């Protein structure tokens, strides 16, 4: 089986970008090891701190964030990093060309119950028009040069793209290498599986309520077929399933908190996942706009997400076209 670096070399990925990706993999191997140690590593549980998102930080959130940040900045190939766990960007080599936005441990509320979690990353280049500060990161998802995630499940898997399709690699712990295990990921256009947190039903907009209501009516309803539901409470894990066998993953806007209608973050969750989904033949939308076309206005901004099997996402978007409503997120 092919190792990661020869595959990237064959794709003519620039050497410095390969080095940045390889550094992320080194950090991921350490995170994978600590996670699989569980409570033996002494890093389960929460800290007494909250991150900028207002979420209690798990010890492994902090450990993973520090690992990735320090290893990336030590390469001297990274101009700056933006992390879910950092209030502001952290500057690196002023002459470097790569920017890395990442969620060090997505799904971290699953850690203490031994659930799947993952690291999500998005890599961009420093734009010609802006060489300093957080505005460097305010680029559309279409500007990403690489994106992916490491899913720490029963096996640790890297799923990534550099714009030439999506490949999956499995970590071989005996040799400490990510080996190519899926050469080309293609999402089926149709599906009978949806992924949403149903507990929020009463807070959704009218189009979303109707879309889900019709799914739940199965064969007798307007969709004319039965659907199944999955919700792992970790975007990495739910999107991985969609990439493996199709489906629609959605975290729509809702009216629970007027000042926070959306949950998922654009720069280091929605954009990298959208890059993967589109490269694998799927679609990724807010319900009204294509996610990778959005112009970010701040590094931790949140966005509504509907992504996966192209035809099913299209059906969901048709409900948003046909049913008028006052958007929570606009
Ligand atoms: P945590 O990292 O705080 O566990 O949040 C995970 C997440 O951002 C995303 O990965 C999940 O899809 C989503 O939140 C789960 O949200 P709910 O807990 O509201 O279902």
XYZ file of N, CA, C and O and ligand atoms in Angstrom, residues 55 84 103 105-110 197 200 231 233-236 238 249 251 256 263-265 269, ligand 1:
116
model
N -17.465 27.397 25.106
C -17.575 25.962 25.419
C -16.485 25.561 26.417
O -15.357 26.016 26.321
N -10.005 26.711 16.570
C -11.246 26.836 17.354
C -10.922 27.170 18.806
O -11.692 27.818 19.504
N -9.728 22.726 13.613
C -10.445 22.364 14.841
C -9.676 21.178 15.406
O -9.736 20.079 14.840
N -9.907 19.169 17.956
C -10.622 17.974 18.396
C -12.124 18.209 18.262
O -12.812 18.613 19.188
N -12.632 17.926 17.059
C -14.061 18.116 16.789
C -14.849 16.955 17.412
O -14.432 15.800 17.320
N -15.947 17.293 18.080
C -16.755 16.263 18.725
C -16.264 15.955 20.119
O -16.527 14.880 20.672
N -15.545 16.916 20.717
C -14.856 16.609 21.984
C -15.808 16.271 23.123
O -15.391 15.654 24.103
N -17.087 16.589 22.966
C -18.031 16.155 24.023
C -18.185 14.630 24.003
O -18.779 14.038 24.903
N -17.656 13.981 22.968
C -17.696 12.511 22.909
C -16.529 11.849 23.648
O -16.541 10.633 23.885
N -29.637 16.567 14.408
C -29.990 16.443 15.832
C -31.481 16.764 15.982
O -31.884 17.938 16.045
N -33.653 19.414 18.111
C -33.815 20.856 17.812
C -35.002 21.136 16.903
O -35.214 22.276 16.474
N -26.872 10.055 14.053
C -26.341 11.290 14.633
C -25.242 10.932 15.632
O -25.527 10.440 16.703
N -22.980 13.160 16.761
C -22.599 14.360 17.522
C -21.125 14.706 17.342
O -20.515 15.350 18.199
N -20.567 14.301 16.239
C -19.217 14.696 15.835
C -19.252 14.828 14.320
O -19.417 13.823 13.605
N -19.115 16.074 13.829
C -19.231 16.313 12.382
C -18.302 15.400 11.607
O -18.672 14.843 10.566
N -17.061 15.217 12.120
C -16.084 14.399 11.394
C -16.645 13.004 11.163
O -16.568 12.451 10.072
N -19.867 11.934 11.319
C -21.075 11.908 10.483
C -20.752 12.179 9.016
O -21.296 11.522 8.116
N -25.889 15.289 5.729
C -25.562 15.767 7.083
C -25.988 17.216 7.157
O -25.662 18.019 6.279
N -26.657 20.650 9.928
C -26.850 21.378 11.177
C -27.425 22.737 10.782
O -26.695 23.690 10.532
N -32.827 28.957 18.760
C -32.595 28.777 20.205
C -31.974 30.033 20.832
O -32.387 30.493 21.884
N -24.371 26.760 14.531
C -23.401 26.156 15.461
C -22.039 25.907 14.821
O -21.010 26.164 15.449
N -22.037 25.401 13.573
C -20.755 24.969 12.994
C -19.981 26.166 12.447
O -20.560 27.122 11.926
N -18.621 26.082 12.554
C -17.779 27.204 12.171
C -17.387 27.106 10.700
O -17.111 26.016 10.178
N -14.524 24.135 9.957
C -15.418 22.967 9.920
C -16.147 22.927 8.571
O -15.946 22.009 7.773
P -18.194 19.578 20.309
O -16.835 19.635 19.654
O -18.425 20.683 21.302
O -18.551 18.224 20.818
O -19.257 19.929 19.142
C -19.246 19.091 18.008
C -19.968 19.832 16.893
O -19.378 21.079 16.680
C -20.008 19.006 15.611
O -18.888 18.216 15.443
C -21.274 18.182 15.762
O -21.852 17.810 14.528
C -22.183 19.120 16.538
O -21.327 20.022 17.264
C -23.045 18.388 17.539
O -23.894 19.360 18.099
P -25.021 18.883 19.142
O -24.284 18.529 20.397
O -25.892 20.122 19.275
O -25.736 17.734 18.549
